[in-house]
Coordinates of C-alpha atoms in Angstrom, one line a residue:
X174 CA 9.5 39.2 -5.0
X175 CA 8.1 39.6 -1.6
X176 CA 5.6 37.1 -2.2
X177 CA 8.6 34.4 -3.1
X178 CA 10.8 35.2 0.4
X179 CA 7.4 34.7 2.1
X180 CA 6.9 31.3 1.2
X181 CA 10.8 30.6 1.4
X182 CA 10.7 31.8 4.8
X183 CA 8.0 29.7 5.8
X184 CA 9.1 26.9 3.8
X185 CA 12.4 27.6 5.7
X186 CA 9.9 27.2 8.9
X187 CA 8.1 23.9 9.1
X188 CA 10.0 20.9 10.0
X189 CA 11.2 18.1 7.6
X190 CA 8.1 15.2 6.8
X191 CA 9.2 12.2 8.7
X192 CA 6.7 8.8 7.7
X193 CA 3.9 7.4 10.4
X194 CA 5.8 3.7 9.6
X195 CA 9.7 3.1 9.9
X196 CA 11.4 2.7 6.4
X197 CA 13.2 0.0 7.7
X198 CA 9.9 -2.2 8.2
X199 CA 8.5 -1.6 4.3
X200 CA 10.1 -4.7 3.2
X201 CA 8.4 -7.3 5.8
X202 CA 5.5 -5.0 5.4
X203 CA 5.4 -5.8 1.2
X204 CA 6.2 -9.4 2.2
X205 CA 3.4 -9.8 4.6
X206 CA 1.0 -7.9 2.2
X207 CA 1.6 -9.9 -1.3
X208 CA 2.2 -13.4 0.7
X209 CA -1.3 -12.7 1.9
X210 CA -2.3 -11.7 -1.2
X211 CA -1.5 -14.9 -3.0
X212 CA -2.9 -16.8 -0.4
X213 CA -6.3 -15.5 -1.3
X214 CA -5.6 -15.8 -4.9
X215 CA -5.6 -19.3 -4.9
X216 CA -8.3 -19.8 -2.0
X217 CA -10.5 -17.2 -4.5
X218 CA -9.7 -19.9 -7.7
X219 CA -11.1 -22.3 -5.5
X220 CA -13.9 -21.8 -4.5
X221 CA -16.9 -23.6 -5.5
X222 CA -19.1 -21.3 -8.0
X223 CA -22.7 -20.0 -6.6
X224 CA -25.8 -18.4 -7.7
X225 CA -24.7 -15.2 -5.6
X226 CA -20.7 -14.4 -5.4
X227 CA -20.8 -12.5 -2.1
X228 CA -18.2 -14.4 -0.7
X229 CA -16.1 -14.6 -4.3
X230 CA -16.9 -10.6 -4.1
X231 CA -15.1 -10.2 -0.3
X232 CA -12.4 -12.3 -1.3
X233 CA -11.0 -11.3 -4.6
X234 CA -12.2 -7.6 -2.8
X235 CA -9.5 -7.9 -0.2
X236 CA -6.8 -9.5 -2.2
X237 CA -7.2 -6.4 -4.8
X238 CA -6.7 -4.0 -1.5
X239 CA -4.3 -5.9 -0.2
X240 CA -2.0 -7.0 -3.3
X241 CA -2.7 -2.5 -3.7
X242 CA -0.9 -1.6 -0.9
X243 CA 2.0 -4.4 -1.0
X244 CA 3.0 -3.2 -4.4
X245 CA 3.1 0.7 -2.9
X246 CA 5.3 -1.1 0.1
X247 CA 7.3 -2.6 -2.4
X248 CA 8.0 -0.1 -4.2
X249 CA 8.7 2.4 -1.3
X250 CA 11.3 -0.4 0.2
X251 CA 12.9 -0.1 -3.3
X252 CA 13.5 3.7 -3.1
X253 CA 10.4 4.5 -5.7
X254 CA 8.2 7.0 -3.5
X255 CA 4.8 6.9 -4.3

Protein backbone atom coordinates (compact mmCIF):
# COMPACT_ATOMS: atom_id res chain seq x y z
CA UNK A 1 0.00 0.00 0.00
CA UNK A 2 2.90 2.26 0.24
CA UNK A 3 3.69 1.95 -3.16
CA UNK A 4 -0.09 3.21 -4.19
CA UNK A 5 0.14 6.59 -1.78
CA UNK A 6 3.43 7.10 -3.52
CA UNK A 7 2.25 7.51 -6.85
CA UNK A 8 -1.08 9.27 -5.51
CA UNK A 9 1.07 11.75 -3.88
CA UNK A 10 2.97 12.39 -6.80
CA UNK A 11 0.13 12.20 -9.00
CA UNK A 12 -1.34 14.67 -6.46
CA UNK A 13 2.04 16.69 -7.44
CA UNK A 14 2.38 17.49 -11.12
CA UNK A 15 0.28 20.10 -12.52
CA UNK A 16 -2.81 19.48 -14.74
CA UNK A 17 -1.79 18.89 -18.87
CA UNK A 18 -2.89 22.06 -20.59
CA UNK A 19 -2.47 21.64 -24.84
CA UNK A 20 0.48 23.54 -26.96
CA UNK A 21 -2.73 24.93 -29.27
CA UNK A 22 -5.95 26.79 -27.79
CA UNK A 23 -9.10 24.47 -27.94
CA UNK A 24 -10.87 27.26 -29.21
CA UNK A 25 -8.83 27.42 -32.59
CA UNK A 26 -9.35 23.37 -33.43
CA UNK A 27 -12.28 24.22 -35.52
CA UNK A 28 -10.58 26.86 -38.07
CA UNK A 29 -7.59 24.55 -37.63
CA UNK A 30 -9.78 21.24 -39.12
CA UNK A 31 -11.30 23.84 -41.64
CA UNK A 32 -8.06 25.06 -42.92
CA UNK A 33 -6.55 21.40 -42.89
CA UNK A 34 -9.45 19.40 -45.00
CA UNK A 35 -10.21 22.65 -47.27
CA UNK A 36 -6.55 22.24 -48.13
CA UNK A 37 -6.91 18.86 -48.40
CA UNK A 38 -9.55 18.83 -51.05
CA UNK A 39 -7.88 21.27 -52.87
CA UNK A 40 -5.12 18.87 -53.55
CA UNK A 41 -7.52 16.13 -54.13
CA UNK A 42 -8.81 17.45 -57.11
CA UNK A 43 -5.37 19.23 -58.40
CA UNK A 44 -3.90 15.38 -57.67
CA UNK A 45 -7.09 13.91 -60.24
CA UNK A 46 -5.72 16.24 -62.53
CA UNK A 47 -2.84 15.91 -63.27
CA UNK A 48 -1.59 14.74 -66.43
CA UNK A 49 -0.15 10.98 -66.12
CA UNK A 50 3.87 10.47 -66.43
CA UNK A 51 6.39 7.87 -66.89
CA UNK A 52 7.64 8.75 -63.25
CA UNK A 53 4.84 10.03 -60.55
CA UNK A 54 7.19 12.05 -58.31
CA UNK A 55 5.02 14.86 -58.41
CA UNK A 56 1.65 12.59 -58.20
CA UNK A 57 3.75 10.98 -55.12
CA UNK A 58 4.33 14.68 -53.25
CA UNK A 59 0.86 15.53 -53.91
CA UNK A 60 -1.49 12.78 -52.91
CA UNK A 61 1.67 12.48 -50.01
CA UNK A 62 0.65 15.76 -48.55
CA UNK A 63 -3.02 15.63 -48.87
CA UNK A 64 -2.85 12.10 -46.93
CA UNK A 65 -0.79 14.14 -44.11
CA UNK A 66 -2.77 16.84 -44.24
CA UNK A 67 -6.46 15.37 -44.63
CA UNK A 68 -4.55 12.99 -41.22
CA UNK A 69 -4.29 15.68 -39.05
CA UNK A 70 -7.64 17.70 -40.08
CA UNK A 71 -9.65 14.67 -39.19
CA UNK A 72 -7.63 14.45 -35.50
CA UNK A 73 -8.57 18.44 -35.40
CA UNK A 74 -11.95 17.61 -36.12
CA UNK A 75 -12.47 15.28 -34.00
CA UNK A 76 -10.77 17.10 -30.97
CA UNK A 77 -13.13 20.30 -31.81
CA UNK A 78 -16.00 17.81 -31.44
CA UNK A 79 -14.98 16.74 -27.89
CA UNK A 80 -13.46 13.09 -29.20
CA UNK A 81 -9.74 13.27 -27.76
CA UNK A 82 -7.47 11.50 -29.67
Amino acid sequence: MADYDAIASLHKAIPPFSPSIPVALLPYIAFLLLTATFALAFYFSTLPKSALPIREFAVASTASILGGFGVVALFNSAGVYL
